[in-house]
Coordinates of C-alpha atoms and ligand atoms in Angstrom, one line a residue:
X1 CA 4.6 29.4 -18.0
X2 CA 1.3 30.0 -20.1
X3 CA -1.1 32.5 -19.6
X4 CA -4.5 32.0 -21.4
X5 CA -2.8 29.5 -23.8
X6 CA 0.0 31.8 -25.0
X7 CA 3.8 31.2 -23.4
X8 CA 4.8 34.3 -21.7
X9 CA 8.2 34.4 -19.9
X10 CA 11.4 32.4 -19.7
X11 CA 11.4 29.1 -17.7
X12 CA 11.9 29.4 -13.8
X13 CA 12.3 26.3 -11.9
X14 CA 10.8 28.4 -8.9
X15 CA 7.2 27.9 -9.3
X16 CA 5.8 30.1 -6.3
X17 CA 6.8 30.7 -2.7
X18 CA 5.7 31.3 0.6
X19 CA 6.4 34.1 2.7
X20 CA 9.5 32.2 4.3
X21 CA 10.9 31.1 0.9
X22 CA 9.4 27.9 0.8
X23 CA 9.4 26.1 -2.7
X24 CA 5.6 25.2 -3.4
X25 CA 4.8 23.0 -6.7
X26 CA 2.2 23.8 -8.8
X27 CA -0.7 21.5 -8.4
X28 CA -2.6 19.6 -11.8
X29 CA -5.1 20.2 -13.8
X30 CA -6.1 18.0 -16.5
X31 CA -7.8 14.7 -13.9
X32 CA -9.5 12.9 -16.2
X33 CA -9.1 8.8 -16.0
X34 CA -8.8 6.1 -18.2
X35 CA -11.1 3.2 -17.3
X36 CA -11.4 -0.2 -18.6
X37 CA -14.7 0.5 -20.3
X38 CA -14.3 4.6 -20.3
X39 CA -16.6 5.5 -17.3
X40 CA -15.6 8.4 -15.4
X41 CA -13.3 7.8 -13.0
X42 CA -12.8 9.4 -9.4
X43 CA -12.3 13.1 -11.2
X44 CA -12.6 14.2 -14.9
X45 CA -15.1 13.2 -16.9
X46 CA -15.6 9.9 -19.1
X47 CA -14.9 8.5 -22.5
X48 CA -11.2 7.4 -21.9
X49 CA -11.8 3.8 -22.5
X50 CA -8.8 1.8 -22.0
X51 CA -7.5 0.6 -25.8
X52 CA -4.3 -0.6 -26.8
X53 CA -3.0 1.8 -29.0
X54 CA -4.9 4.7 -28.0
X55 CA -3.0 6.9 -24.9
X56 CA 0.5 8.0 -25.6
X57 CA 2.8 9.1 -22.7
X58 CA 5.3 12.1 -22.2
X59 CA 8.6 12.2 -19.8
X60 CA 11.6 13.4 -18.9
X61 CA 13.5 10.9 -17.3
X62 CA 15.2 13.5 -15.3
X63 CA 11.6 13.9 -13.8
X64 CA 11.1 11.3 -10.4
X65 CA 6.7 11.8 -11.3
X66 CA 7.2 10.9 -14.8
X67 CA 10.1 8.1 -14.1
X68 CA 7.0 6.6 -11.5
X69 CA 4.4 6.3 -14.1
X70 CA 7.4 4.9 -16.8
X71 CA 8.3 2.1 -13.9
X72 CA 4.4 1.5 -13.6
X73 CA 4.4 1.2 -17.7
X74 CA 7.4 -1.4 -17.5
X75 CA 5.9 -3.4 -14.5
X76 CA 2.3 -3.8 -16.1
X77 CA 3.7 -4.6 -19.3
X78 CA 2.0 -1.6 -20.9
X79 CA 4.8 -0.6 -23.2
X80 CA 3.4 -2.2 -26.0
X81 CA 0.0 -0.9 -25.6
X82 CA 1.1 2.9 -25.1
X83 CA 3.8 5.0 -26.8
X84 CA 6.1 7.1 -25.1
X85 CA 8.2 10.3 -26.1
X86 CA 11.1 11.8 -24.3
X87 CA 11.7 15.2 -24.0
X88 CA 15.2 16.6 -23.8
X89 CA 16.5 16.6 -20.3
X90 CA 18.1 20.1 -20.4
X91 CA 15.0 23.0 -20.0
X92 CA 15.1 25.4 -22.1
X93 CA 13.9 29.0 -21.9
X94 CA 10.1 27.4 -22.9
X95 CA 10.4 24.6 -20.5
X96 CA 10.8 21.1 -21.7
X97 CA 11.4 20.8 -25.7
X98 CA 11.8 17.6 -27.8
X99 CA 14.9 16.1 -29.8
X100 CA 18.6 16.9 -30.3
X101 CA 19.7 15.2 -27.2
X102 CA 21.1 11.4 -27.0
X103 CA 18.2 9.3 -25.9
X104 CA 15.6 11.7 -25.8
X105 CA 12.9 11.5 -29.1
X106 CA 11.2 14.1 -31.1
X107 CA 7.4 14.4 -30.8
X108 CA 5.9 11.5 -32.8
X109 CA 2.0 12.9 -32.0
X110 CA 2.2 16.1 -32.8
X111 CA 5.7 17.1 -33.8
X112 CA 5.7 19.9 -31.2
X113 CA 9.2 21.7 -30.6
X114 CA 7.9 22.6 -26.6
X115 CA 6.1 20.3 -24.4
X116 CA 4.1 23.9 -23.6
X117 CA 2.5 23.3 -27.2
X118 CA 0.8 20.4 -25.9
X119 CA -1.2 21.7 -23.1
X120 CA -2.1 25.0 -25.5
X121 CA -3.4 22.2 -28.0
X122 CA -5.7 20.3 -25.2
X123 CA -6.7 24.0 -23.9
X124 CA -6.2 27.2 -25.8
X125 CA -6.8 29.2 -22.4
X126 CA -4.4 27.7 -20.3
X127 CA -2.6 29.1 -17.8
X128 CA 0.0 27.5 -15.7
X129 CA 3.7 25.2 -15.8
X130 CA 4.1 22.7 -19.1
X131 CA 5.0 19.7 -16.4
X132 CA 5.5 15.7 -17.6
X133 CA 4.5 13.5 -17.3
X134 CA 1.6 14.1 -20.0
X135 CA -0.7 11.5 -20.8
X136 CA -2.2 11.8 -23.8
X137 CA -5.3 10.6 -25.6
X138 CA -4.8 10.0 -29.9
X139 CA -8.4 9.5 -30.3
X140 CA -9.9 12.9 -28.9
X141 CA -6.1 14.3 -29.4
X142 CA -6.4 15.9 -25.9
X143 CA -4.8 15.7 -22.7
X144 CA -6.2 12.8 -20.2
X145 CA -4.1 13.4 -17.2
X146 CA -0.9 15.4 -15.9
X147 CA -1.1 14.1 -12.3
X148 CA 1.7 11.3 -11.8
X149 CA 0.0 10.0 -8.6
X150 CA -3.2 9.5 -10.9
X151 CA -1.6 7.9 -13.7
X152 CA 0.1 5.4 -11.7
X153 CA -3.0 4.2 -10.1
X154 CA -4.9 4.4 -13.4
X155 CA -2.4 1.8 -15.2
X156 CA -2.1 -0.4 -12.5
X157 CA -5.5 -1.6 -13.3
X158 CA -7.2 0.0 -16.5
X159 CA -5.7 -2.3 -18.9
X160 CA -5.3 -5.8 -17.2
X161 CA -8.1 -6.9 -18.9
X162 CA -6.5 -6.5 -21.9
X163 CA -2.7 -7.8 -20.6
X164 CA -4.0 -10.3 -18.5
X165 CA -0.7 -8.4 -15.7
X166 CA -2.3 -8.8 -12.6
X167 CA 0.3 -7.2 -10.8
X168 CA -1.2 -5.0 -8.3
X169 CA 0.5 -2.2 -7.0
X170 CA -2.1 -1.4 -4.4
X171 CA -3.8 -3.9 -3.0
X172 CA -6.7 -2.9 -1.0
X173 CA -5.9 -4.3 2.6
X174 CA -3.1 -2.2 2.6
X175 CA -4.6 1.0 1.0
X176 CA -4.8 3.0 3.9
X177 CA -1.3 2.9 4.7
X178 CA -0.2 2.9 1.3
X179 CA -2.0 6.5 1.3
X180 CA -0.7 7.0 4.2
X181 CA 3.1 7.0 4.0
X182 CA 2.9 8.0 0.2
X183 CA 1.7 11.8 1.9
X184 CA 4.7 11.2 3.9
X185 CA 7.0 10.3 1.2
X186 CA 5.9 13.2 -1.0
X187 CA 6.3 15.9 1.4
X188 CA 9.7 14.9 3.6
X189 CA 11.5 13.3 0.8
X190 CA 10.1 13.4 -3.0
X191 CA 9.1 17.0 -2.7
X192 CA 11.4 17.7 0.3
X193 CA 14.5 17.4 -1.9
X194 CA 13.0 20.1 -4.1
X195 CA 12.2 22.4 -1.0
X196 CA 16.1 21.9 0.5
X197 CA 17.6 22.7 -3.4
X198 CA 14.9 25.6 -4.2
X199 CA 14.7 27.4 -0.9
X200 CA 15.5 31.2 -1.5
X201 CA 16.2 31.6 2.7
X202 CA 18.5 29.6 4.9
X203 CA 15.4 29.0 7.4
X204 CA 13.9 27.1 4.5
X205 CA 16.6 25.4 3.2
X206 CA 17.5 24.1 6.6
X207 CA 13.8 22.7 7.9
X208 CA 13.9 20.5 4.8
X209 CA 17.1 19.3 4.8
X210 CA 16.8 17.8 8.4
X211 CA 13.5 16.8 7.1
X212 CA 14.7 14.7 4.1
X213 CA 17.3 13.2 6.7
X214 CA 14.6 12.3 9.2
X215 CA 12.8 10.9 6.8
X216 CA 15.7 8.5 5.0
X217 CA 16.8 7.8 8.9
X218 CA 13.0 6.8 9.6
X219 CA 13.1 4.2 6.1
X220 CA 17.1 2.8 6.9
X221 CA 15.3 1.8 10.0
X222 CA 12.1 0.4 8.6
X223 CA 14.2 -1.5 6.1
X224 CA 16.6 -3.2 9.2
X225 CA 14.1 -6.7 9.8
X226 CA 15.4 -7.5 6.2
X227 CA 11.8 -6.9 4.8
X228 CA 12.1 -6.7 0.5
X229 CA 9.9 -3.6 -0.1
X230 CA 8.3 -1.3 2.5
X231 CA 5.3 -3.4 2.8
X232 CA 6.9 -6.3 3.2
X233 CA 6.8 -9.2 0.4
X234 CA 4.6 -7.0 -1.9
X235 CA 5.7 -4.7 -4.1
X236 CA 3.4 -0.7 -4.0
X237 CA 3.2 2.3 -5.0
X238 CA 4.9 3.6 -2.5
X239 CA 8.0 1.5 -3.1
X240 CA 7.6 3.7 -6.3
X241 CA 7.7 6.6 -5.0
X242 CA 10.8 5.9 -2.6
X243 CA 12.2 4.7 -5.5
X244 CA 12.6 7.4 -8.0
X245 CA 13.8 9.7 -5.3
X246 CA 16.7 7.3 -4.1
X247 CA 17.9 6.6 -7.2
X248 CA 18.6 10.6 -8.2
X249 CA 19.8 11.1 -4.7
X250 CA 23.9 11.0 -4.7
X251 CA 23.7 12.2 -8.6
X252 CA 21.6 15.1 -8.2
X253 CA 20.0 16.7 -5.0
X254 CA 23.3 15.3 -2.8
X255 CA 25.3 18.1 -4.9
X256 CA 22.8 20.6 -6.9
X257 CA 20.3 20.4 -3.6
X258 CA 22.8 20.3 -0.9
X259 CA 21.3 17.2 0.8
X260 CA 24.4 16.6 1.8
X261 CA 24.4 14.8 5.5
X262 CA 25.8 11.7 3.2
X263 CA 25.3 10.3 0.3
X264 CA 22.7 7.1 -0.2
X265 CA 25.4 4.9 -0.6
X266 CA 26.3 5.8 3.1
X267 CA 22.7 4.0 4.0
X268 CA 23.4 0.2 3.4
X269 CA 19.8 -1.1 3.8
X270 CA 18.4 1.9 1.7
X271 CA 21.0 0.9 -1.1
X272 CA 20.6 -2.6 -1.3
X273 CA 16.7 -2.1 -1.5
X274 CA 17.4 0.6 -4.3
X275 CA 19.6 -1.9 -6.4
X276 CA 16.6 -4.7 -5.7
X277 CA 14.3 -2.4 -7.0
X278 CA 16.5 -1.2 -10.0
X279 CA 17.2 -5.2 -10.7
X280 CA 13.0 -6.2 -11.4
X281 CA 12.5 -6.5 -14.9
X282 CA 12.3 -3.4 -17.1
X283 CA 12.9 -0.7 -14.3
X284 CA 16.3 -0.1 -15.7
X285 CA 15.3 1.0 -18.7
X286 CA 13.4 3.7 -16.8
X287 CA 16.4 5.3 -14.9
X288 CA 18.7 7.1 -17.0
X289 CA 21.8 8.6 -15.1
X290 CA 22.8 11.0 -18.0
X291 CA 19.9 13.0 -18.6
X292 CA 19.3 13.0 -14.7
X293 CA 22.8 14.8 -14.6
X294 CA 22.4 16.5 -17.7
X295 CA 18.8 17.8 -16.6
X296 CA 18.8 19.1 -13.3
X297 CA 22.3 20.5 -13.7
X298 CA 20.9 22.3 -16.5
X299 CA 18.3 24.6 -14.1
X300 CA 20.5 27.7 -14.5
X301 CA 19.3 29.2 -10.9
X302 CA 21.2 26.9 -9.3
X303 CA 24.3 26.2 -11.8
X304 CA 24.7 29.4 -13.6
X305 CA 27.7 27.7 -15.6
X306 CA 26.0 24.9 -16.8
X307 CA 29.1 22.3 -15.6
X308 CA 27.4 18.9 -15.6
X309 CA 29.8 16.9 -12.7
X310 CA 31.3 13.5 -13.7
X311 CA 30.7 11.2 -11.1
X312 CA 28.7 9.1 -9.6
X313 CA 29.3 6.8 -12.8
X314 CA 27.0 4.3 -11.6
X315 CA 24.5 3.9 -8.9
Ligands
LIG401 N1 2.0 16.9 -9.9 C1 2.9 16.6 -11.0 C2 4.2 17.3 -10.8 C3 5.0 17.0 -12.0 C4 6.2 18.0 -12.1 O1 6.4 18.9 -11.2 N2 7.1 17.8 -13.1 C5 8.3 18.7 -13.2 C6 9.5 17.9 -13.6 S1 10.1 16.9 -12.2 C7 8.1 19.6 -14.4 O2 7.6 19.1 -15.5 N3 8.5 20.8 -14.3 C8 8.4 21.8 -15.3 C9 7.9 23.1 -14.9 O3 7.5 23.2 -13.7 O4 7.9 24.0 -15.7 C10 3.0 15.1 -11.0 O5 3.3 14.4 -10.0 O6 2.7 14.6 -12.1

């Protein structure tokens, strides 16, 4: 991580603990928000007008919180509007770094070799984890935003004045219980997954496995009056959040996280709502099974050899 801007020690996935050896994820600091006409939004300050041309974006599409925001990106039509880089999926001994790995990009800001470099650039004093996704600003060359759950929110609306996309992924009559379950979601299954394959005790591992099963039983169930998405007929955020999680499930945290009560293919509703999602326009271009494999089998704390497994070959 980096302490006072400088990087200090080699990449842990463990980010800190509690007494029990629960996994507990860093929470993020740069909460500034892009606006249509650059008044501050609900945290940060102002200035980040929305512009086409003007934000850049970086992921990992290993990463289910930058995969959300590049699925919001593809569903608003912003693609066009902001650039995207793609770190390597496999983390190195600095954390994520750019180029030499099929389908991942070099740094075409900044020419960085670490995704670290980035946040020492916006602030040359801080300390904490190098996490995507970044969102970045080319016009005050500093970092915006590093919180997923903010970015997705800010591009559903920021630029549809300038797209005309009026797709809204969280319509106010259901915001509430859009808030609602997405707490849920995070904590029993997005971050759950993560707590089940970083647990350093067996009391910790087991709570959130049967956790991430409850919670999967809970949404087969939900899913069973043949509604589309979890709201219904409209497409959320949450559905974005289910989303990313489902589709690394049987490639990465069945195995490597040893969520292994069954596989997601074992869930019929839960599948055929993942392939609906996976089939809208653009989302497939978000969901890359290779570095997902490549990536988390890379986190040496957990596969000391480094053997990537072969299968699933397709979701
Ligand atoms: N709160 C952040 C979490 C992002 C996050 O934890 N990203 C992980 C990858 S999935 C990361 O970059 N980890 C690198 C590290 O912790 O060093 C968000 O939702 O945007």
């Amino acid at each position: 991580m980096l302490i006072n801007g400088r990087w200090t020690e080699d990449w842990q996935p463990v980010q800190s603990q509690d007494d029990e050896g629960r996994f507990i994820r860093q929470t993020s600091s740069f909460r500034h928000w892009i606006t249509p006409d650059g008044a501050p939004g609900p945290t940060g300050k102002g200035g980040f007008k929305a512009e086409a041309g003007r934000y850049h974006l970086y992921v990992a599409y290993i990463c289910p919180w930058a995969s959300r925001v590049l699925m919001t990106l593809k569903l608003k039509g912003l693609d066009k509007l902001i650039s995207v880089s793609v770190v390597d999926p496999r983390l190195s001994n600095q954390g994520w770094q750019f180029g030499g790995y099929p389908g991942a990009t070099e740094d075409s800001l900044h020419g960085a070799r670490f995704l670290h470099q980035l946040y020492s650039r916006a602030d040359s004093q801080y300390t904490g984890r190098a996490t995507v996704p970044v969102l970045w600003d080319t016009r005050t060359d500093t970092l915006v935003n590093n919180e997923s759950a903010d970015i997705v929110r800010m591009l559903g609306s920021a630029f549809d004045h300038l797209t005309g996309n009026s797709l809204n992924l969280y319509p106010q009559p259901l915001a509430g219980e859009i808030d609602a379950l997405s707490t849920q979601l995070y904590t029993e299954l997005n971050n759950g997954v993560y707590q089940a394959g970083f647990a350093s005790s067996q009391l910790a591992y087991e709570e959130a496995y049967h956790r991430v099963f409850a919670m999967l039983d809970q949404l087969e169930t939900r899913l069973e009056d043949g509604r589309p998405y979890l709201f219904g007929d409209t497409l959320t955020e949450s559905d974005l959040r289910l989303f990313v999680t489902l589709v690394r499930f049987d490639a990465a945290y069945y195995g490597l996280f040893k969520c292994n009560r069954n596989t997601l293919s074992a869930m019929p509703r839960l599948r055929h709502y993942l392939r609906r999602i996976l089939a809208l326009e653009g989302v497939a271009d978000t969901v890359n099974l290779d570095h997902i494999k490549a990536g988390y089998y890379s986190v040496k704390a957990l596969n000391p050899g480094g053997i990537v497994p072969l299968g699933p070959h397709s979701l």
